[in-house]
């Protein structure tokens, strides 16, 4: 049942809009309140009269009502909704949602939404397969939005292929599942580390690495979407995250990250060390800037403390510890060594030999090894999808 749930359906210009009256009937029958927002050109595909009659609410299309001059606040709508379903979503609106374009009431509402967002594409098969559309879908998934994938069948163009919007009954089942399914990580406290660490040489220079922090941040989003409470311990990155359920602790050096992690760790159920912690730090930090004229020919370094290994030493039986391994040679063997030596439950292996994977890319290719002997090899995917794979392995382990 969806009793009292407030659902916005955003309709865009697509033949599949004819299915929305059926979706509304099913949602209303299940007890939901439904508000329709249409893009201006969606009016050509299904009439506002039909939609307002079925929803028992005025259909919103423009920012201002042309008759009485009243304003539809996308911010209020975004806060009001328990769920925003954009269906059918055209390739055009999909691309706009992915890039933050806000040139109609529906798009501004999507940007203002605090609730889960679902989108159900409907378009011709070649449009859906196009790399631009695929890129838009990946971007939306990386925001934590969920796709109700189009299905195979006859399309409005007469062609056969993947692009038909899902049937109303199935769309409503996805919505019911979303509201009624207990989330896998509800009540779990998770610590995630992300980004590089900077090891100071003097007040302006440091030893660092190319980690963007993206992988760790995407894992944080993926697991918070499964109900976890996340503490993110992040080295210096340019990523700004402002999401309910994610508390960010910024650190700079390996020593600071170590201190923060050791404090937080005892209170956590799961820890995922995605940070690219510097392995070496200067023995001596100059308090003032080293002048060019003074110069220096070498920097004496010492190893940093291995945070993951220290966490492995104090890990309780019911805690799950996940590490990463970035390898260039003997990848599998080295990753297994780290899994055992650092007392881990799972290790995520990145090979420097894989194109499009690792530092600075939006994509990644990983192999996940578990202490139970499982080896899961994945293809090149967006970092959010990789994060979802990691989260699903952790879920399996915590239920085994
Ligand atoms: N790690 C850590 N503290 C360090 C170095 C690494 O906690 N000082 C963690 C990383 O966050 C990662 C895992 O250890 O989860 C493996 O990191 P990696 O750089 O692949 O390996 P190292 O253990 O540093 O060994 P090596 O550089 O020799 O491969």
Short mmCIF file of C-alpha atoms and ligand atoms in Angstrom, two decimals:
data_model
loop_
_atom_site.label_atom_id
_atom_site.label_comp_id
_atom_site.label_asym_id
_atom_site.label_seq_id
_atom_site.Cartn_x
_atom_site.Cartn_y
_atom_site.Cartn_z
CA UNK A 1 0.00 0.00 0.00
CA UNK A 2 1.04 3.59 -0.58
CA UNK A 3 -1.34 5.24 1.89
CA UNK A 4 -0.59 8.95 2.26
CA UNK A 5 2.50 8.85 0.03
CA UNK A 6 2.93 12.02 -2.01
CA UNK A 7 4.13 11.31 -5.51
CA UNK A 8 4.98 13.77 -8.27
CA UNK A 9 4.89 12.42 -11.80
CA UNK A 10 6.85 14.53 -14.28
CA UNK A 11 5.64 13.89 -17.82
CA UNK A 12 7.75 14.77 -20.87
CA UNK A 13 7.04 14.73 -24.59
CA UNK A 14 6.79 11.09 -25.56
CA UNK A 15 4.08 8.85 -26.98
CA UNK A 16 4.43 6.71 -23.85
CA UNK A 17 2.69 9.53 -21.94
CA UNK A 18 -0.57 7.73 -22.81
CA UNK A 19 0.34 5.16 -20.13
CA UNK A 20 0.45 7.73 -17.33
CA UNK A 21 -3.33 7.88 -16.70
CA UNK A 22 -3.13 4.13 -15.93
CA UNK A 23 -0.18 4.73 -13.57
CA UNK A 24 -2.20 7.43 -11.78
CA UNK A 25 -5.21 5.13 -11.35
CA UNK A 26 -3.06 2.41 -9.82
CA UNK A 27 -1.24 4.82 -7.50
CA UNK A 28 -4.51 6.40 -6.34
CA UNK A 29 -6.02 2.96 -5.76
CA UNK A 30 -3.00 2.14 -3.55
CA UNK A 31 -3.70 5.26 -1.48
CA UNK A 32 -1.14 7.73 -2.88
CA UNK A 33 -1.64 11.42 -3.61
CA UNK A 34 -0.45 12.27 -7.12
CA UNK A 35 0.65 15.63 -8.49
CA UNK A 36 1.38 15.98 -12.20
CA UNK A 37 3.98 18.35 -13.61
CA UNK A 38 4.28 18.36 -17.41
CA UNK A 39 6.84 19.91 -19.72
CA UNK A 40 5.07 22.32 -22.11
CA UNK A 41 5.41 19.98 -25.11
CA UNK A 42 4.08 16.96 -23.15
CA UNK A 43 0.62 18.59 -23.52
CA UNK A 44 0.56 17.33 -27.12
CA UNK A 45 0.70 13.72 -25.92
CA UNK A 46 -1.83 13.51 -23.06
CA UNK A 47 -4.38 16.11 -22.05
CA UNK A 48 -4.09 18.06 -18.79
CA UNK A 49 -7.87 17.60 -18.40
CA UNK A 50 -7.53 13.81 -18.24
CA UNK A 51 -4.64 14.07 -15.79
CA UNK A 52 -6.24 16.65 -13.49
CA UNK A 53 -9.49 14.64 -13.42
CA UNK A 54 -7.68 11.47 -12.40
CA UNK A 55 -5.38 13.12 -9.85
CA UNK A 56 -8.04 15.51 -8.53
CA UNK A 57 -5.39 18.22 -8.60
CA UNK A 58 -4.54 20.95 -11.09
CA UNK A 59 -1.81 19.95 -13.54
CA UNK A 60 1.27 22.18 -13.29
CA UNK A 61 3.11 23.16 -16.45
CA UNK A 62 4.33 26.75 -16.19
CA UNK A 63 6.05 28.69 -13.43
CA UNK A 64 3.12 31.15 -13.43
CA UNK A 65 -0.58 30.54 -13.90
CA UNK A 66 -1.48 32.69 -16.91
CA UNK A 67 -5.03 33.31 -15.64
CA UNK A 68 -4.62 34.32 -11.98
CA UNK A 69 -0.86 35.07 -12.04
CA UNK A 70 -0.12 32.73 -9.10
CA UNK A 71 3.31 31.10 -8.85
CA UNK A 72 4.01 27.36 -8.66
CA UNK A 73 6.92 26.97 -6.26
CA UNK A 74 9.21 24.20 -7.44
CA UNK A 75 10.95 24.38 -4.08
CA UNK A 76 7.75 23.67 -2.16
CA UNK A 77 6.91 20.88 -4.62
CA UNK A 78 10.39 19.39 -4.20
CA UNK A 79 9.99 19.36 -0.43
CA UNK A 80 6.34 18.13 -0.52
CA UNK A 81 7.03 14.98 -2.51
CA UNK A 82 7.96 11.60 -1.00
CA UNK A 83 8.89 10.44 -4.49
CA UNK A 84 9.47 12.06 -7.87
CA UNK A 85 8.88 9.86 -10.90
CA UNK A 86 9.86 11.31 -14.27
CA UNK A 87 7.95 9.18 -16.75
CA UNK A 88 8.12 8.99 -19.63
CA UNK A 89 11.45 10.76 -19.76
CA UNK A 90 12.58 11.77 -23.26
CA UNK A 91 16.23 11.85 -24.36
CA UNK A 92 16.00 15.65 -24.23
CA UNK A 93 14.83 15.87 -20.60
CA UNK A 94 17.23 13.09 -19.61
CA UNK A 95 20.17 15.13 -20.95
CA UNK A 96 18.88 18.28 -19.25
CA UNK A 97 18.47 16.48 -15.91
CA UNK A 98 22.02 15.15 -16.21
CA UNK A 99 23.48 18.60 -16.83
CA UNK A 100 21.36 20.66 -14.45
CA UNK A 101 19.43 22.62 -17.09
CA UNK A 102 16.45 24.23 -15.39
CA UNK A 103 14.34 25.80 -18.13
CA UNK A 104 10.91 24.51 -17.13
CA UNK A 105 8.94 23.80 -13.96
CA UNK A 106 9.61 20.05 -14.07
CA UNK A 107 13.39 20.46 -14.32
CA UNK A 108 13.53 23.01 -11.50
CA UNK A 109 11.47 20.63 -9.35
CA UNK A 110 13.91 17.79 -10.09
CA UNK A 111 16.76 20.04 -8.91
CA UNK A 112 14.85 20.95 -5.75
CA UNK A 113 13.72 17.41 -4.89
CA UNK A 114 14.85 16.01 -1.55
CA UNK A 115 13.09 12.70 -2.12
CA UNK A 116 14.14 9.64 -4.17
CA UNK A 117 13.94 10.25 -7.92
CA UNK A 118 12.91 7.54 -10.38
CA UNK A 119 13.07 7.95 -14.13
CA UNK A 120 11.51 5.77 -16.83
CA UNK A 121 13.01 6.42 -20.28
CA UNK A 122 10.94 6.09 -23.43
CA UNK A 123 12.54 6.65 -26.81
CA UNK A 124 13.60 5.06 -30.05
CA UNK A 125 16.10 2.19 -29.74
CA UNK A 126 18.99 4.06 -31.39
CA UNK A 127 18.44 7.13 -29.23
CA UNK A 128 18.52 4.96 -26.10
CA UNK A 129 21.71 3.21 -27.26
CA UNK A 130 23.46 6.47 -28.15
CA UNK A 131 26.54 7.18 -25.99
CA UNK A 132 25.14 10.61 -25.06
CA UNK A 133 21.97 9.05 -23.65
CA UNK A 134 24.01 6.35 -21.93
CA UNK A 135 26.21 9.07 -20.43
CA UNK A 136 23.12 10.93 -19.16
CA UNK A 137 21.70 7.74 -17.60
CA UNK A 138 25.05 7.00 -15.88
CA UNK A 139 25.19 10.56 -14.54
CA UNK A 140 21.67 10.31 -13.12
CA UNK A 141 22.49 6.94 -11.53
CA UNK A 142 25.54 8.58 -9.96
CA UNK A 143 23.17 11.08 -8.28
CA UNK A 144 21.45 8.11 -6.65
CA UNK A 145 18.43 8.34 -8.98
CA UNK A 146 16.95 4.99 -9.99
CA UNK A 147 16.14 3.98 -13.52
CA UNK A 148 13.09 1.97 -14.47
CA UNK A 149 14.70 0.52 -17.57
CA UNK A 150 12.83 0.58 -20.88
CA UNK A 151 11.87 -2.80 -22.29
CA UNK A 152 12.15 -4.51 -25.69
CA UNK A 153 9.20 -4.33 -28.03
CA UNK A 154 7.53 -2.46 -30.84
CA UNK A 155 8.28 1.25 -30.70
CA UNK A 156 6.19 4.20 -31.88
CA UNK A 157 8.51 4.49 -34.90
CA UNK A 158 7.50 0.99 -35.98
CA UNK A 159 11.01 -0.31 -35.22
CA UNK A 160 11.57 -3.17 -32.80
CA UNK A 161 14.04 -2.82 -29.94
CA UNK A 162 14.73 -1.53 -26.44
CA UNK A 163 13.06 1.81 -25.73
CA UNK A 164 9.45 1.10 -24.68
CA UNK A 165 8.58 2.60 -21.33
CA UNK A 166 7.79 -0.08 -18.75
CA UNK A 167 4.11 -1.00 -18.31
CA UNK A 168 2.08 0.87 -15.63
CA UNK A 169 1.70 -2.21 -13.37
CA UNK A 170 5.48 -2.72 -13.32
CA UNK A 171 6.18 0.96 -12.66
CA UNK A 172 3.82 0.88 -9.69
CA UNK A 173 5.44 -2.35 -8.41
CA UNK A 174 8.84 -0.62 -8.42
CA UNK A 175 7.34 2.27 -6.43
CA UNK A 176 5.69 -0.07 -3.92
CA UNK A 177 8.91 -1.99 -3.48
CA UNK A 178 10.83 1.24 -2.91
CA UNK A 179 8.48 2.36 -0.14
CA UNK A 180 7.93 -1.01 1.48
CA UNK A 181 11.28 -2.75 1.24
CA UNK A 182 13.45 -2.48 4.36
CA UNK A 183 16.80 -1.02 3.28
CA UNK A 184 19.75 -3.41 3.48
CA UNK A 185 21.93 -1.12 5.63
CA UNK A 186 19.30 0.50 7.89
CA UNK A 187 20.77 1.07 11.35
CA UNK A 188 24.35 0.36 10.17
CA UNK A 189 27.11 2.87 10.83
CA UNK A 190 29.70 2.96 8.08
CA UNK A 191 33.07 4.74 7.91
CA UNK A 192 34.49 5.44 4.45
CA UNK A 193 37.80 7.08 3.65
CA UNK A 194 38.36 8.89 0.37
CA UNK A 195 40.85 10.98 -1.56
CA UNK A 196 44.58 11.44 -1.26
CA UNK A 197 46.55 12.61 1.73
CA UNK A 198 48.99 15.50 1.51
CA UNK A 199 52.29 15.19 3.38
CA UNK A 200 53.74 18.61 4.03
CA UNK A 201 57.29 19.50 2.99
CA UNK A 202 56.89 23.14 4.00
CA UNK A 203 53.83 25.47 4.32
CA UNK A 204 53.27 25.50 0.53
CA UNK A 205 54.57 22.18 -0.78
CA UNK A 206 53.53 18.60 -0.19
CA UNK A 207 53.91 15.01 -1.35
CA UNK A 208 50.58 13.81 -2.73
CA UNK A 209 48.98 11.68 -5.42
CA UNK A 210 46.40 11.95 -8.21
CA UNK A 211 43.43 10.49 -6.32
CA UNK A 212 40.25 12.54 -6.96
CA UNK A 213 38.34 10.93 -4.09
CA UNK A 214 35.45 10.09 -6.42
CA UNK A 215 35.41 6.34 -5.72
CA UNK A 216 35.04 6.82 -1.95
CA UNK A 217 32.38 9.51 -2.35
CA UNK A 218 30.38 7.31 -4.74
CA UNK A 219 30.52 4.43 -2.24
CA UNK A 220 29.23 6.82 0.43
CA UNK A 221 26.27 7.74 -1.80
CA UNK A 222 25.54 4.14 -2.77
CA UNK A 223 25.48 2.87 0.82
CA UNK A 224 23.54 5.83 2.22
CA UNK A 225 20.91 5.08 -0.43
CA UNK A 226 20.66 1.65 1.24
CA UNK A 227 19.86 3.24 4.60
CA UNK A 228 23.34 3.42 6.21
CA UNK A 229 24.60 6.26 8.35
CA UNK A 230 27.95 7.29 6.87
CA UNK A 231 30.98 9.05 8.30
CA UNK A 232 33.24 10.06 5.42
CA UNK A 233 36.85 10.77 6.33
CA UNK A 234 38.14 12.64 3.33
CA UNK A 235 41.54 13.83 2.28
CA UNK A 236 41.78 17.01 0.16
CA UNK A 237 39.41 16.79 -2.82
CA UNK A 238 37.38 19.24 -4.89
CA UNK A 239 34.18 17.25 -4.32
CA UNK A 240 31.41 18.94 -2.41
CA UNK A 241 28.82 16.63 -0.93
CA UNK A 242 25.74 17.66 0.96
CA UNK A 243 23.60 14.62 1.50
CA UNK A 244 21.43 13.53 4.42
CA UNK A 245 23.11 10.65 6.21
CA UNK A 246 26.69 11.54 5.20
CA UNK A 247 28.84 13.35 7.74
CA UNK A 248 32.11 14.60 6.25
CA UNK A 249 35.32 14.89 8.28
CA UNK A 250 38.07 16.64 6.32
CA UNK A 251 41.69 15.72 6.99
CA UNK A 252 44.93 16.51 5.22
CA UNK A 253 47.72 14.14 6.17
CA UNK A 254 47.99 10.38 6.72
CA UNK A 255 48.61 11.01 10.41
CA UNK A 256 45.39 13.06 10.72
CA UNK A 257 43.44 10.41 8.81
CA UNK A 258 44.88 7.73 11.10
CA UNK A 259 43.83 9.61 14.23
CA UNK A 260 40.30 10.26 12.93
CA UNK A 261 39.82 6.66 11.76
CA UNK A 262 41.06 5.13 15.00
CA UNK A 263 38.59 7.31 16.96
CA UNK A 264 35.58 6.56 14.76
CA UNK A 265 36.28 2.87 14.00
CA UNK A 266 35.11 1.31 17.32
CA UNK A 267 31.62 2.76 16.73
CA UNK A 268 31.26 1.42 13.19
CA UNK A 269 29.81 -1.77 11.74
CA UNK A 270 31.56 -1.46 8.38
CA UNK A 271 34.70 0.42 7.29
CA UNK A 272 35.75 0.94 3.68
CA UNK A 273 39.26 2.34 3.14
CA UNK A 274 39.06 3.81 -0.37
CA UNK A 275 41.59 6.58 0.38
CA UNK A 276 44.89 6.65 -1.46
CA UNK A 277 46.91 7.24 1.68
CA UNK A 278 50.46 8.47 1.04
CA UNK A 279 52.97 5.75 1.90
CA UNK A 280 55.75 8.19 2.75
CA UNK A 281 55.96 11.46 4.62
CA UNK A 282 58.89 13.88 4.99
CA UNK A 283 60.96 13.28 8.13
CA UNK A 284 61.22 17.01 8.65
CA UNK A 285 58.59 19.66 7.85
CA UNK A 286 60.05 23.11 7.29
CA UNK A 287 58.06 25.67 9.28
CA UNK A 288 58.72 28.41 6.75
CA UNK A 289 58.79 28.26 2.98
CA UNK A 290 62.02 26.85 1.58
CA UNK A 291 63.43 29.63 -0.59
CA UNK A 292 64.51 28.84 -4.12
CA UNK A 293 67.92 30.33 -3.44
CA UNK A 294 68.41 28.00 -0.44
CA UNK A 295 67.29 25.02 -2.53
CA UNK A 296 67.27 21.34 -1.56
CA UNK A 297 68.52 18.32 -3.37
CA UNK A 298 66.61 15.59 -1.57
CA UNK A 299 63.72 15.06 0.82
CA UNK A 300 64.26 12.47 3.51
CA UNK A 301 61.07 10.46 3.97
CA UNK A 302 59.76 7.90 6.43
CA UNK A 303 56.82 5.48 6.00
CA UNK A 304 53.39 6.68 7.10
CA UNK A 305 51.45 4.55 9.52
CA UNK A 306 49.32 1.92 7.72
CA UNK A 307 45.82 2.91 8.81
CA UNK A 308 44.10 -0.14 7.38
CA UNK A 309 46.55 -2.54 9.02
CA UNK A 310 46.00 -0.79 12.38
CA UNK A 311 42.22 -1.07 11.99
CA UNK A 312 42.63 -4.76 11.10
CA UNK A 313 44.48 -5.30 14.41
CA UNK A 314 41.61 -3.95 16.54
CA UNK A 315 38.71 -5.23 14.40
CA UNK A 316 35.97 -7.05 16.33
CA UNK A 317 34.45 -10.24 14.91
CA UNK A 318 31.22 -8.55 13.91
CA UNK A 319 32.93 -5.65 12.11
CA UNK A 320 33.50 -5.70 8.35
CA UNK A 321 36.71 -4.18 7.01
CA UNK A 322 37.17 -3.45 3.30
CA UNK A 323 40.42 -2.33 1.69
CA UNK A 324 41.55 -1.33 -1.76
CA UNK A 325 44.65 -2.51 -3.60
CA UNK A 326 46.15 -0.54 -6.45
CA UNK A 327 48.54 -2.80 -8.27
CA UNK A 328 50.63 -2.77 -11.42
CA UNK A 329 52.17 -6.27 -11.29
CA UNK A 330 51.16 -9.64 -9.80
CA UNK A 331 47.87 -7.92 -9.07
CA UNK A 332 45.89 -10.88 -7.79
CA UNK A 333 48.66 -12.25 -5.60
CA UNK A 334 49.47 -8.84 -4.07
CA UNK A 335 45.81 -8.11 -3.36
CA UNK A 336 45.39 -11.47 -1.61
CA UNK A 337 48.48 -10.75 0.46
CA UNK A 338 46.96 -7.43 1.59
CA UNK A 339 43.62 -9.13 2.33
CA UNK A 340 45.33 -11.60 4.67
CA UNK A 341 48.05 -9.39 6.16
CA UNK A 342 45.68 -6.54 7.01
CA UNK A 343 42.92 -8.86 8.37
CA UNK A 344 40.33 -7.72 5.81
CA UNK A 345 36.99 -9.21 4.84
CA UNK A 346 37.03 -7.82 1.33
CA UNK A 347 39.61 -6.25 -0.97
CA UNK A 348 38.81 -4.26 -4.10
CA UNK A 349 41.57 -4.66 -6.67
CA UNK A 350 42.35 -1.95 -9.19
CA UNK A 351 44.92 -2.72 -11.83
CA UNK A 352 46.97 0.15 -13.22
CA UNK A 353 47.03 -1.82 -16.49
CA UNK A 354 43.27 -1.34 -17.09
CA UNK A 355 42.41 1.55 -19.37
CA UNK A 356 39.76 3.98 -18.12
CA UNK A 357 40.16 2.78 -14.55
CA UNK A 358 41.56 4.35 -11.41
CA UNK A 359 42.68 7.88 -10.57
CA UNK A 360 41.03 10.76 -12.40
CA UNK A 361 38.53 8.68 -14.41
CA UNK A 362 34.75 8.66 -13.98
CA UNK A 363 34.87 4.93 -14.67
CA UNK A 364 36.56 2.05 -12.92
CA UNK A 365 37.22 -1.65 -13.42
CA UNK A 366 37.64 -3.79 -10.35
CA UNK A 367 37.98 -7.33 -9.13
CA UNK A 368 36.58 -8.01 -5.67
CA UNK A 369 38.22 -10.70 -3.53
CA UNK A 370 36.72 -11.87 -0.26
CA UNK A 371 38.18 -13.73 2.68
CA UNK A 372 35.75 -16.55 1.88
CA UNK A 373 37.67 -17.12 -1.34
CA UNK A 374 35.21 -15.48 -3.75
CA UNK A 375 36.65 -13.68 -6.73
CA UNK A 376 34.30 -11.38 -8.65
CA UNK A 377 35.56 -9.83 -11.87
CA UNK A 378 33.64 -6.83 -13.24
CA UNK A 379 33.81 -4.86 -16.51
CA UNK A 380 34.45 -1.15 -16.94
CA UNK A 381 31.59 0.75 -15.28
CA UNK A 382 30.75 4.19 -13.92
CA UNK A 383 32.18 4.68 -10.43
CA UNK A 384 28.65 4.77 -8.99
CA UNK A 385 27.90 1.35 -10.49
CA UNK A 386 31.20 0.02 -9.14
CA UNK A 387 30.20 1.44 -5.75
CA UNK A 388 26.87 -0.43 -5.99
CA UNK A 389 28.75 -3.68 -6.77
CA UNK A 390 31.01 -3.18 -3.73
CA UNK A 391 28.01 -2.41 -1.51
CA UNK A 392 26.20 -5.51 -2.73
CA UNK A 393 29.21 -7.75 -1.93
CA UNK A 394 29.39 -6.23 1.57
CA UNK A 395 25.66 -6.86 1.98
CA UNK A 396 26.13 -10.54 1.08
CA UNK A 397 29.02 -10.89 3.52
CA UNK A 398 27.15 -9.25 6.38
CA UNK A 399 24.25 -11.65 5.85
CA UNK A 400 26.42 -14.78 5.57
N1 LIG B 1 46.36 2.22 3.29
C1 LIG B 1 46.30 2.72 4.58
N2 LIG B 1 47.36 3.40 5.09
C2 LIG B 1 48.48 3.58 4.37
C3 LIG B 1 48.56 3.07 3.06
C4 LIG B 1 47.48 2.38 2.55
O1 LIG B 1 45.28 2.56 5.22
N3 LIG B 1 49.47 4.25 4.91
C5 LIG B 1 45.22 1.47 2.76
C6 LIG B 1 44.57 2.05 1.52
O2 LIG B 1 43.51 2.93 1.85
C7 LIG B 1 44.04 0.82 0.80
C8 LIG B 1 45.01 -0.27 1.22
O3 LIG B 1 45.69 0.21 2.38
O4 LIG B 1 42.76 0.46 1.24
C9 LIG B 1 46.05 -0.66 0.21
O5 LIG B 1 46.71 0.45 -0.28
P1 LIG B 1 47.84 0.30 -1.41
O6 LIG B 1 48.42 1.66 -1.69
O7 LIG B 1 47.29 -0.48 -2.57
O8 LIG B 1 48.89 -0.64 -0.73
P2 LIG B 1 49.92 -0.45 0.40
O9 LIG B 1 49.47 -1.24 1.57
O10 LIG B 1 50.23 0.98 0.62
O11 LIG B 1 51.20 -1.23 -0.22
P3 LIG B 1 52.01 -0.96 -1.58
O12 LIG B 1 52.04 0.53 -1.79
O13 LIG B 1 53.33 -1.55 -1.30
O14 LIG B 1 51.29 -1.68 -2.68
#
